[in-house]
Amino acid sequence: MTLNNPSTDLFIPMTLGALSLANRIVMASLTRSRMGPDGVPNEMHARYYAQRASAGLIISEATNISAQARGYALTPGIWTEEQVAGWKLVTDAVHAAGGLIVCQLWHVGRFSHVDLQPDGMAPVAPSAIRAEGQTYTEIGMMDVSMPRALEISELPGIIEQYRHAAACAKRAGFDGVEVHSANSYLLDQFLRDSTNQRTDQYGGSIENRARLTLEVTAAVVEVWGHDRVGIRLSPVTPDAGNTPLDSQVMQTYGYLIEQLNRFQLAYMHFVEGATATSRVVPENVDLDALRARFKGPYIGNNNYDLELAVTRRAEGKVDAVAFGRPFIANPDLVHRLQNDAELAIAPRETYYGNGAKGYTDWPALAE
């Protein structure tokens, strides 16, 4: 137990669906931009993840489900045989180190650039509404491109991309998958009325806007079984793209969560506030009330430190806690938290790119 918190159960085993975790500390998905153009992991990535295998569960960096899903250069994929083989190196290394790892399935939707898209095509989105900001391409930062609205005839193909990626993740040896329906990427773009102005059965009402996330979840559950599938939601984060929030956050995400309950998922992973910046939420939003509508295990995420994790666990507000950036410089984060040891701080310039430097060269405390 931690020296200061002998009563917390954060460091004892728990289960999330079919997953038996050694502790309640989860490594959140962290984009590190260290892949080649083919999105294939290698031995360096296997070493990075294995170093952090003492987390109760590792959620992989967001992983593109198709060539169309890409919104950033140097990010991994999970749709080709080469990518499956590369990820198998990672999952084998994590398992050899005693850890568990799930694959976060990602489609960025509108937050992309034509240079990142197959044949230089426009990125796809629920509606042709351009995101704000820049994304990282092979030649540096570029303004994101104007997207085109998906035809309704294309949506079964989008669902099939998720199904195929889920099957690839299974062959790659992952322990499960997480549906990335957060952070203003494709599924979240369909959810929010700020980015979805469709008039067909995927737009307009809350039920219609939630349809794609639910259909994708159903497809992934068919591949994996309900108890090895989690979902990530972020009701109030503006990024990526400085995306306006839905006009009825509580109603929209409340409906979605109620519908997700029928799947009996392994967990729901929630960004509590604005991703990586603030835990402040708008006055008309109560994230704990949304959390309470979910009938399964709940992972809280966003700017947690040990004190907040212990407190929210003691209050029954979380079942597990996801830490992101602290895992960059502290591969043995669980050990450090348990012993109230000082945490190393990774400078921002080590977050993305640079190869092994700032990636696999952080020492464990004993070293």
CSV table of C-alpha atoms in Angstrom, one decimal:
chain,number,residue,atom,x,y,z
A,1,MET,CA,0.0,0.0,0.0
A,2,THR,CA,1.1,3.6,-0.3
A,3,LEU,CA,2.8,4.9,2.8
A,4,ASN,CA,0.3,7.7,3.1
A,5,ASN,CA,-2.8,5.7,2.1
A,6,PRO,CA,-2.7,2.3,3.6
A,7,SER,CA,-6.4,1.8,3.2
A,8,THR,CA,-6.7,2.3,-0.6
A,9,ASP,CA,-7.4,-0.7,-2.8
A,10,LEU,CA,-5.9,0.9,-5.9
A,11,PHE,CA,-2.9,-1.6,-5.8
A,12,ILE,CA,-4.8,-4.8,-5.4
A,13,PRO,CA,-6.2,-7.0,-8.2
A,14,MET,CA,-9.6,-6.4,-9.9
A,15,THR,CA,-11.5,-7.5,-13.0
A,16,LEU,CA,-12.8,-5.6,-15.9
A,17,GLY,CA,-15.1,-8.0,-17.8
A,18,ALA,CA,-12.9,-11.0,-18.7
A,19,LEU,CA,-9.7,-9.0,-17.9
A,20,SER,CA,-8.0,-9.8,-14.6
A,21,LEU,CA,-5.9,-6.8,-13.6
A,22,ALA,CA,-3.1,-6.9,-11.1
A,23,ASN,CA,-4.1,-3.4,-9.9
A,24,ARG,CA,-6.5,-0.5,-10.6
A,25,ILE,CA,-3.9,1.7,-12.4
A,26,VAL,CA,-4.4,1.9,-16.1
A,27,MET,CA,-2.0,3.2,-18.7
A,28,ALA,CA,-4.1,5.6,-20.9
A,29,SER,CA,-3.6,5.7,-24.6
A,30,LEU,CA,-0.7,8.0,-25.5
A,31,THR,CA,0.1,9.0,-29.1
A,32,ARG,CA,3.9,9.1,-29.3
A,33,SER,CA,4.4,9.5,-33.1
A,34,ARG,CA,7.3,7.0,-33.4
A,35,MET,CA,6.0,4.7,-36.2
A,36,GLY,CA,7.2,4.5,-39.8
A,37,PRO,CA,5.0,5.6,-42.7
A,38,ASP,CA,3.6,2.0,-42.8
A,39,GLY,CA,2.3,2.2,-39.2
A,40,VAL,CA,4.1,-1.1,-38.3
A,41,PRO,CA,5.4,-1.4,-34.6
A,42,ASN,CA,8.8,-2.9,-34.1
A,43,GLU,CA,11.1,-4.1,-31.3
A,44,MET,CA,11.5,-0.6,-30.0
A,45,HIS,CA,7.7,-0.2,-29.5
A,46,ALA,CA,7.6,-3.7,-27.9
A,47,ARG,CA,10.3,-2.6,-25.4
A,48,TYR,CA,8.4,0.6,-24.6
A,49,TYR,CA,5.2,-1.2,-23.8
A,50,ALA,CA,6.8,-4.0,-21.9
A,51,GLN,CA,8.6,-1.5,-19.7
A,52,ARG,CA,5.2,-0.3,-18.5
A,53,ALA,CA,3.6,-3.7,-18.1
A,54,SER,CA,3.2,-3.4,-14.4
A,55,ALA,CA,0.1,-1.2,-15.1
A,56,GLY,CA,-3.1,-3.2,-14.4
A,57,LEU,CA,-4.0,-2.6,-18.0
A,58,ILE,CA,-2.3,-0.9,-20.9
A,59,ILE,CA,-4.5,0.8,-23.5
A,60,SER,CA,-2.5,1.1,-26.7
A,61,GLU,CA,-1.8,4.4,-28.4
A,62,ALA,CA,-4.7,5.3,-30.7
A,63,THR,CA,-4.4,2.9,-33.6
A,64,ASN,CA,-5.8,3.6,-37.1
A,65,ILE,CA,-8.4,1.1,-38.3
A,66,SER,CA,-7.8,1.9,-42.0
A,67,ALA,CA,-5.7,4.1,-44.3
A,68,GLN,CA,-8.7,6.5,-44.4
A,69,ALA,CA,-8.8,6.7,-40.6
A,70,ARG,CA,-5.3,8.4,-40.4
A,71,GLY,CA,-5.1,12.0,-39.2
A,72,TYR,CA,-1.5,12.2,-38.0
A,73,ALA,CA,1.8,11.0,-39.5
A,74,LEU,CA,3.9,8.4,-37.7
A,75,THR,CA,0.9,6.7,-36.0
A,76,PRO,CA,0.2,2.9,-35.9
A,77,GLY,CA,-2.3,1.0,-37.9
A,78,ILE,CA,-4.1,-2.3,-37.3
A,79,TRP,CA,-5.5,-3.2,-40.8
A,80,THR,CA,-2.5,-4.9,-42.7
A,81,GLU,CA,-0.8,-8.2,-42.1
A,82,GLU,CA,2.5,-6.3,-41.5
A,83,GLN,CA,0.8,-4.3,-38.7
A,84,VAL,CA,-0.6,-7.4,-37.1
A,85,ALA,CA,2.8,-9.0,-37.1
A,86,GLY,CA,4.3,-5.8,-35.6
A,87,TRP,CA,1.7,-5.6,-32.9
A,88,LYS,CA,2.3,-9.3,-32.1
A,89,LEU,CA,5.8,-8.3,-31.0
A,90,VAL,CA,4.3,-5.8,-28.6
A,91,THR,CA,1.6,-8.0,-27.2
A,92,ASP,CA,4.1,-10.9,-26.7
A,93,ALA,CA,6.5,-8.6,-24.9
A,94,VAL,CA,3.8,-7.2,-22.6
A,95,HIS,CA,2.5,-10.7,-21.8
A,96,ALA,CA,6.0,-11.9,-21.1
A,97,ALA,CA,6.4,-9.1,-18.6
A,98,GLY,CA,3.1,-10.1,-16.9
A,99,GLY,CA,0.9,-7.3,-18.4
A,100,LEU,CA,-2.4,-6.9,-20.2
A,101,ILE,CA,-2.9,-4.7,-23.3
A,102,VAL,CA,-6.0,-3.7,-25.3
A,103,CYS,CA,-5.9,-2.0,-28.7
A,104,GLN,CA,-7.7,1.4,-29.0
A,105,LEU,CA,-9.5,1.5,-32.4
A,106,TRP,CA,-9.3,4.9,-34.0
A,107,HIS,CA,-10.8,6.8,-36.9
A,108,VAL,CA,-10.1,10.5,-36.9
A,109,GLY,CA,-12.9,11.5,-39.3
A,110,ARG,CA,-12.5,15.2,-40.2
A,111,PHE,CA,-9.3,15.9,-38.3
A,112,SER,CA,-6.9,15.0,-41.1
A,113,HIS,CA,-5.1,16.3,-44.1
A,114,VAL,CA,-5.3,15.3,-47.7
A,115,ASP,CA,-1.6,14.3,-47.6
A,116,LEU,CA,-2.5,11.6,-45.0
A,117,GLN,CA,-5.4,10.2,-47.0
A,118,PRO,CA,-5.4,7.5,-49.6
A,119,ASP,CA,-4.9,9.1,-53.1
A,120,GLY,CA,-5.0,12.6,-51.6
A,121,MET,CA,-8.7,12.4,-51.0
A,122,ALA,CA,-10.6,14.7,-48.6
A,123,PRO,CA,-11.0,13.4,-45.1
A,124,VAL,CA,-14.5,12.0,-44.3
A,125,ALA,CA,-16.9,13.3,-41.7
A,126,PRO,CA,-20.6,13.2,-40.8
A,127,SER,CA,-21.0,16.7,-42.4
A,128,ALA,CA,-18.7,18.9,-44.4
A,129,ILE,CA,-17.6,21.1,-41.5
A,130,ARG,CA,-13.9,21.9,-41.2
A,131,ALA,CA,-12.1,21.4,-37.9
A,132,GLU,CA,-9.8,24.1,-36.5
A,133,GLY,CA,-6.1,23.6,-36.0
A,134,GLN,CA,-3.2,21.8,-37.6
A,135,THR,CA,-2.1,18.2,-37.8
A,136,TYR,CA,1.3,16.5,-38.2
A,137,THR,CA,2.1,15.4,-41.7
A,138,GLU,CA,5.2,13.9,-43.3
A,139,ILE,CA,6.4,17.4,-44.1
A,140,GLY,CA,5.5,19.1,-40.8
A,141,MET,CA,2.4,20.8,-39.3
A,142,MET,CA,-0.4,21.7,-41.8
A,143,ASP,CA,-3.9,23.1,-41.4
A,144,VAL,CA,-6.4,20.3,-41.4
A,145,SER,CA,-8.3,19.9,-44.7
A,146,MET,CA,-11.9,20.5,-45.5
A,147,PRO,CA,-13.7,17.1,-45.1
A,148,ARG,CA,-16.5,15.7,-47.2
A,149,ALA,CA,-19.7,14.3,-45.8
A,150,LEU,CA,-19.9,10.5,-45.9
A,151,GLU,CA,-22.7,9.1,-48.1
A,152,ILE,CA,-25.1,6.9,-46.2
A,153,SER,CA,-24.1,4.1,-48.5
A,154,GLU,CA,-20.5,4.3,-47.1
A,155,LEU,CA,-21.5,3.8,-43.5
A,156,PRO,CA,-21.6,0.0,-43.6
A,157,GLY,CA,-18.1,0.2,-45.0
A,158,ILE,CA,-17.0,2.3,-42.0
A,159,ILE,CA,-18.5,-0.3,-39.6
A,160,GLU,CA,-16.6,-3.0,-41.6
A,161,GLN,CA,-13.3,-1.1,-41.1
A,162,TYR,CA,-13.9,-1.3,-37.3
A,163,ARG,CA,-14.9,-5.0,-37.5
A,164,HIS,CA,-11.8,-5.8,-39.6
A,165,ALA,CA,-9.5,-3.9,-37.3
A,166,ALA,CA,-11.0,-5.7,-34.3
A,167,ALA,CA,-10.3,-9.1,-35.9
A,168,CYS,CA,-6.7,-8.0,-36.8
A,169,ALA,CA,-6.2,-6.9,-33.1
A,170,LYS,CA,-7.4,-10.4,-32.0
A,171,ARG,CA,-4.8,-12.1,-34.3
A,172,ALA,CA,-2.2,-9.7,-33.0
A,173,GLY,CA,-2.6,-11.1,-29.5
A,174,PHE,CA,-4.3,-8.2,-27.8
A,175,ASP,CA,-6.4,-9.0,-24.7
A,176,GLY,CA,-9.3,-6.9,-25.9
A,177,VAL,CA,-10.1,-3.6,-27.7
A,178,GLU,CA,-11.3,-0.2,-26.8
A,179,VAL,CA,-13.7,1.7,-29.2
A,180,HIS,CA,-12.4,5.3,-29.4
A,181,SER,CA,-15.7,7.3,-29.4
A,182,ALA,CA,-14.1,10.3,-27.8
A,183,ASN,CA,-11.9,13.4,-28.4
A,184,SER,CA,-13.9,14.8,-31.3
A,185,TYR,CA,-12.9,12.0,-33.7
A,186,LEU,CA,-15.2,10.3,-36.1
A,187,LEU,CA,-17.7,8.6,-33.8
A,188,ASP,CA,-17.8,11.7,-31.5
A,189,GLN,CA,-18.3,13.8,-34.6
A,190,PHE,CA,-21.4,11.8,-35.3
A,191,LEU,CA,-22.6,12.2,-31.7
A,192,ARG,CA,-22.3,15.9,-31.5
A,193,ASP,CA,-24.9,18.2,-33.1
A,194,SER,CA,-22.1,20.7,-33.6
A,195,THR,CA,-20.4,18.5,-36.2
A,196,ASN,CA,-23.4,16.4,-37.4
A,197,GLN,CA,-25.9,18.2,-39.5
A,198,ARG,CA,-27.2,15.2,-41.4
A,199,THR,CA,-30.9,14.7,-42.2
A,200,ASP,CA,-30.8,10.9,-42.7
A,201,GLN,CA,-31.0,8.2,-40.0
A,202,TYR,CA,-27.5,9.1,-38.7
A,203,GLY,CA,-28.4,12.7,-38.0
A,204,GLY,CA,-30.9,15.0,-36.3
A,205,SER,CA,-32.2,13.2,-33.2
A,206,ILE,CA,-30.0,12.0,-30.4
A,207,GLU,CA,-31.0,8.4,-31.3
A,208,ASN,CA,-29.8,8.9,-34.8
A,209,ARG,CA,-26.6,10.6,-33.9
A,210,ALA,CA,-25.7,7.8,-31.4
A,211,ARG,CA,-26.5,5.1,-34.1
A,212,LEU,CA,-23.0,4.8,-35.5
A,213,THR,CA,-21.2,4.4,-32.2
A,214,LEU,CA,-23.7,1.7,-31.2
A,215,GLU,CA,-23.5,-0.1,-34.5
A,216,VAL,CA,-19.6,0.0,-34.4
A,217,THR,CA,-19.7,-1.3,-30.8
A,218,ALA,CA,-22.1,-4.1,-31.8
A,219,ALA,CA,-19.7,-5.1,-34.6
A,220,VAL,CA,-16.7,-5.1,-32.4
A,221,VAL,CA,-18.5,-7.1,-29.7
A,222,GLU,CA,-19.4,-9.8,-32.4
A,223,VAL,CA,-15.6,-10.2,-32.9
A,224,TRP,CA,-14.4,-10.1,-29.3
A,225,GLY,CA,-17.4,-10.9,-27.0
A,226,HIS,CA,-18.8,-8.2,-24.8
A,227,ASP,CA,-16.4,-8.8,-21.9
A,228,ARG,CA,-13.3,-7.9,-23.8
A,229,VAL,CA,-14.5,-4.6,-25.3
A,230,GLY,CA,-14.4,-1.2,-23.7
A,231,ILE,CA,-15.4,2.2,-24.9
A,232,ARG,CA,-13.9,5.7,-24.5
A,233,LEU,CA,-16.1,8.8,-24.2
A,234,SER,CA,-15.3,12.5,-23.6
A,235,PRO,CA,-18.5,14.5,-23.4
A,236,VAL,CA,-16.9,17.9,-22.8
A,237,THR,CA,-13.5,18.0,-24.5
A,238,PRO,CA,-13.1,20.4,-27.4
A,239,ASP,CA,-10.1,18.7,-29.0
A,240,ALA,CA,-9.3,17.6,-31.5
A,241,GLY,CA,-10.2,20.5,-33.7
A,242,ASN,CA,-11.6,22.9,-31.1
A,243,THR,CA,-14.9,21.2,-31.6
A,244,PRO,CA,-18.0,22.8,-30.0
A,245,LEU,CA,-19.7,20.6,-27.4
A,246,ASP,CA,-23.1,19.0,-28.2
A,247,SER,CA,-25.9,21.4,-27.3
A,248,GLN,CA,-27.4,18.8,-24.9
A,249,VAL,CA,-24.4,17.0,-23.3
A,250,MET,CA,-26.4,15.3,-20.5
A,251,GLN,CA,-29.2,14.1,-22.8
A,252,THR,CA,-27.0,13.0,-25.7
A,253,TYR,CA,-24.3,11.1,-23.7
A,254,GLY,CA,-26.9,9.9,-21.2
A,255,TYR,CA,-28.9,8.2,-24.0
A,256,LEU,CA,-25.7,6.7,-25.4
A,257,ILE,CA,-24.6,5.3,-22.1
A,258,GLU,CA,-28.0,3.8,-21.4
A,259,GLN,CA,-27.9,2.1,-24.8
A,260,LEU,CA,-24.3,0.9,-24.2
A,261,ASN,CA,-25.5,-0.9,-21.1
A,262,ARG,CA,-27.2,-3.6,-23.2
A,263,PHE,CA,-23.7,-4.8,-24.4
A,264,GLN,CA,-22.4,-5.4,-20.8
A,265,LEU,CA,-19.0,-4.0,-21.9
A,266,ALA,CA,-15.8,-4.7,-20.0
A,267,TYR,CA,-15.6,-1.0,-19.1
A,268,MET,CA,-16.3,2.6,-19.9
A,269,HIS,CA,-13.3,4.9,-20.1
A,270,PHE,CA,-14.2,8.6,-19.5
A,271,VAL,CA,-12.2,11.8,-20.1
A,272,GLU,CA,-13.3,13.8,-17.1
A,273,GLY,CA,-13.1,17.4,-18.5
A,274,ALA,CA,-11.0,18.7,-21.4
A,275,THR,CA,-8.3,16.2,-22.5
A,276,ALA,CA,-4.9,16.8,-20.9
A,277,THR,CA,-5.8,20.3,-19.8
A,278,SER,CA,-8.5,20.8,-17.3
A,279,ARG,CA,-11.0,19.0,-15.1
A,280,VAL,CA,-13.4,21.9,-15.2
A,281,VAL,CA,-16.8,21.2,-16.8
A,282,PRO,CA,-19.6,23.5,-17.9
A,283,GLU,CA,-22.2,24.3,-15.2
A,284,ASN,CA,-25.0,22.3,-16.9
A,285,VAL,CA,-22.9,19.1,-17.0
A,286,ASP,CA,-22.5,16.5,-14.3
A,287,LEU,CA,-20.0,13.9,-15.4
A,288,ASP,CA,-20.5,11.8,-12.2
A,289,ALA,CA,-24.2,11.7,-13.0
A,290,LEU,CA,-23.4,10.4,-16.4
A,291,ARG,CA,-20.9,7.9,-15.0
A,292,ALA,CA,-23.6,6.6,-12.6
A,293,ARG,CA,-25.8,5.7,-15.6
A,294,PHE,CA,-23.3,3.1,-16.7
A,295,LYS,CA,-23.9,-0.3,-15.3
A,296,GLY,CA,-20.4,-1.7,-15.7
A,297,PRO,CA,-16.8,-0.9,-14.5
A,298,TYR,CA,-15.7,2.7,-14.9
A,299,ILE,CA,-12.2,4.1,-15.6
A,300,GLY,CA,-11.7,7.7,-14.8
A,301,ASN,CA,-9.1,9.7,-16.8
A,302,ASN,CA,-7.7,13.3,-16.9
A,303,ASN,CA,-5.1,15.0,-14.8
A,304,TYR,CA,-5.2,12.4,-12.0
A,305,ASP,CA,-2.6,12.4,-9.3
A,306,LEU,CA,-2.4,9.9,-6.5
A,307,GLU,CA,-4.4,12.0,-4.0
A,308,LEU,CA,-7.3,12.4,-6.5
A,309,ALA,CA,-7.2,8.8,-7.5
A,310,VAL,CA,-7.3,7.6,-3.8
A,311,THR,CA,-10.1,10.1,-3.0
A,312,ARG,CA,-12.3,9.3,-6.0
A,313,ARG,CA,-11.8,5.5,-5.4
A,314,ALA,CA,-12.7,5.9,-1.8
A,315,GLU,CA,-15.9,7.7,-2.8
A,316,GLY,CA,-16.8,4.9,-5.2
A,317,LYS,CA,-16.6,7.3,-8.1
A,318,VAL,CA,-14.1,5.2,-10.1
A,319,ASP,CA,-13.3,1.5,-10.4
A,320,ALA,CA,-9.9,2.2,-11.9
A,321,VAL,CA,-7.8,5.2,-12.8
A,322,ALA,CA,-6.1,5.9,-16.1
A,323,PHE,CA,-2.8,7.9,-16.1
A,324,GLY,CA,-1.4,9.2,-19.3
A,325,ARG,CA,1.6,11.5,-19.3
A,326,PRO,CA,3.0,10.3,-16.0
A,327,PHE,CA,3.7,6.9,-17.7
A,328,ILE,CA,6.0,8.6,-20.2
A,329,ALA,CA,8.8,9.3,-17.8
A,330,ASN,CA,7.9,6.7,-15.2
A,331,PRO,CA,7.7,3.2,-16.7
A,332,ASP,CA,7.3,1.9,-13.2
A,333,LEU,CA,4.6,4.3,-12.3
A,334,VAL,CA,2.6,1.8,-10.3
A,335,HIS,CA,5.6,1.1,-8.0
A,336,ARG,CA,6.3,4.8,-7.6
A,337,LEU,CA,2.6,5.6,-6.7
A,338,GLN,CA,2.5,2.7,-4.3
A,339,ASN,CA,5.6,3.9,-2.5
A,340,ASP,CA,4.8,7.6,-2.7
A,341,ALA,CA,8.0,8.1,-4.6
A,342,GLU,CA,8.9,11.2,-6.6
A,343,LEU,CA,7.7,11.1,-10.2
A,344,ALA,CA,10.0,12.1,-13.1
A,345,ILE,CA,8.5,14.7,-15.5
A,346,ALA,CA,8.9,14.3,-19.2
A,347,PRO,CA,9.6,17.5,-21.1
A,348,ARG,CA,7.1,18.2,-23.8
A,349,GLU,CA,9.7,17.8,-26.6
A,350,THR,CA,10.0,14.1,-25.7
A,351,TYR,CA,6.3,13.4,-26.3
A,352,TYR,CA,6.3,13.0,-30.0
A,353,GLY,CA,9.0,11.7,-32.5
A,354,ASN,CA,12.7,11.3,-31.6
A,355,GLY,CA,12.9,7.5,-31.8
A,356,ALA,CA,14.2,5.8,-28.7
A,357,LYS,CA,15.3,9.1,-27.0
A,358,GLY,CA,12.6,10.1,-24.5
A,359,TYR,CA,10.7,6.9,-25.3
A,360,THR,CA,12.5,3.8,-23.9
A,361,ASP,CA,15.4,5.4,-22.0
A,362,TRP,CA,13.5,6.4,-18.9
A,363,PRO,CA,14.9,4.4,-15.9
A,364,ALA,CA,12.9,2.6,-13.3
A,365,LEU,CA,13.3,3.8,-9.8
A,366,ALA,CA,15.6,0.9,-8.7
A,367,GLU,CA,18.0,1.8,-11.5
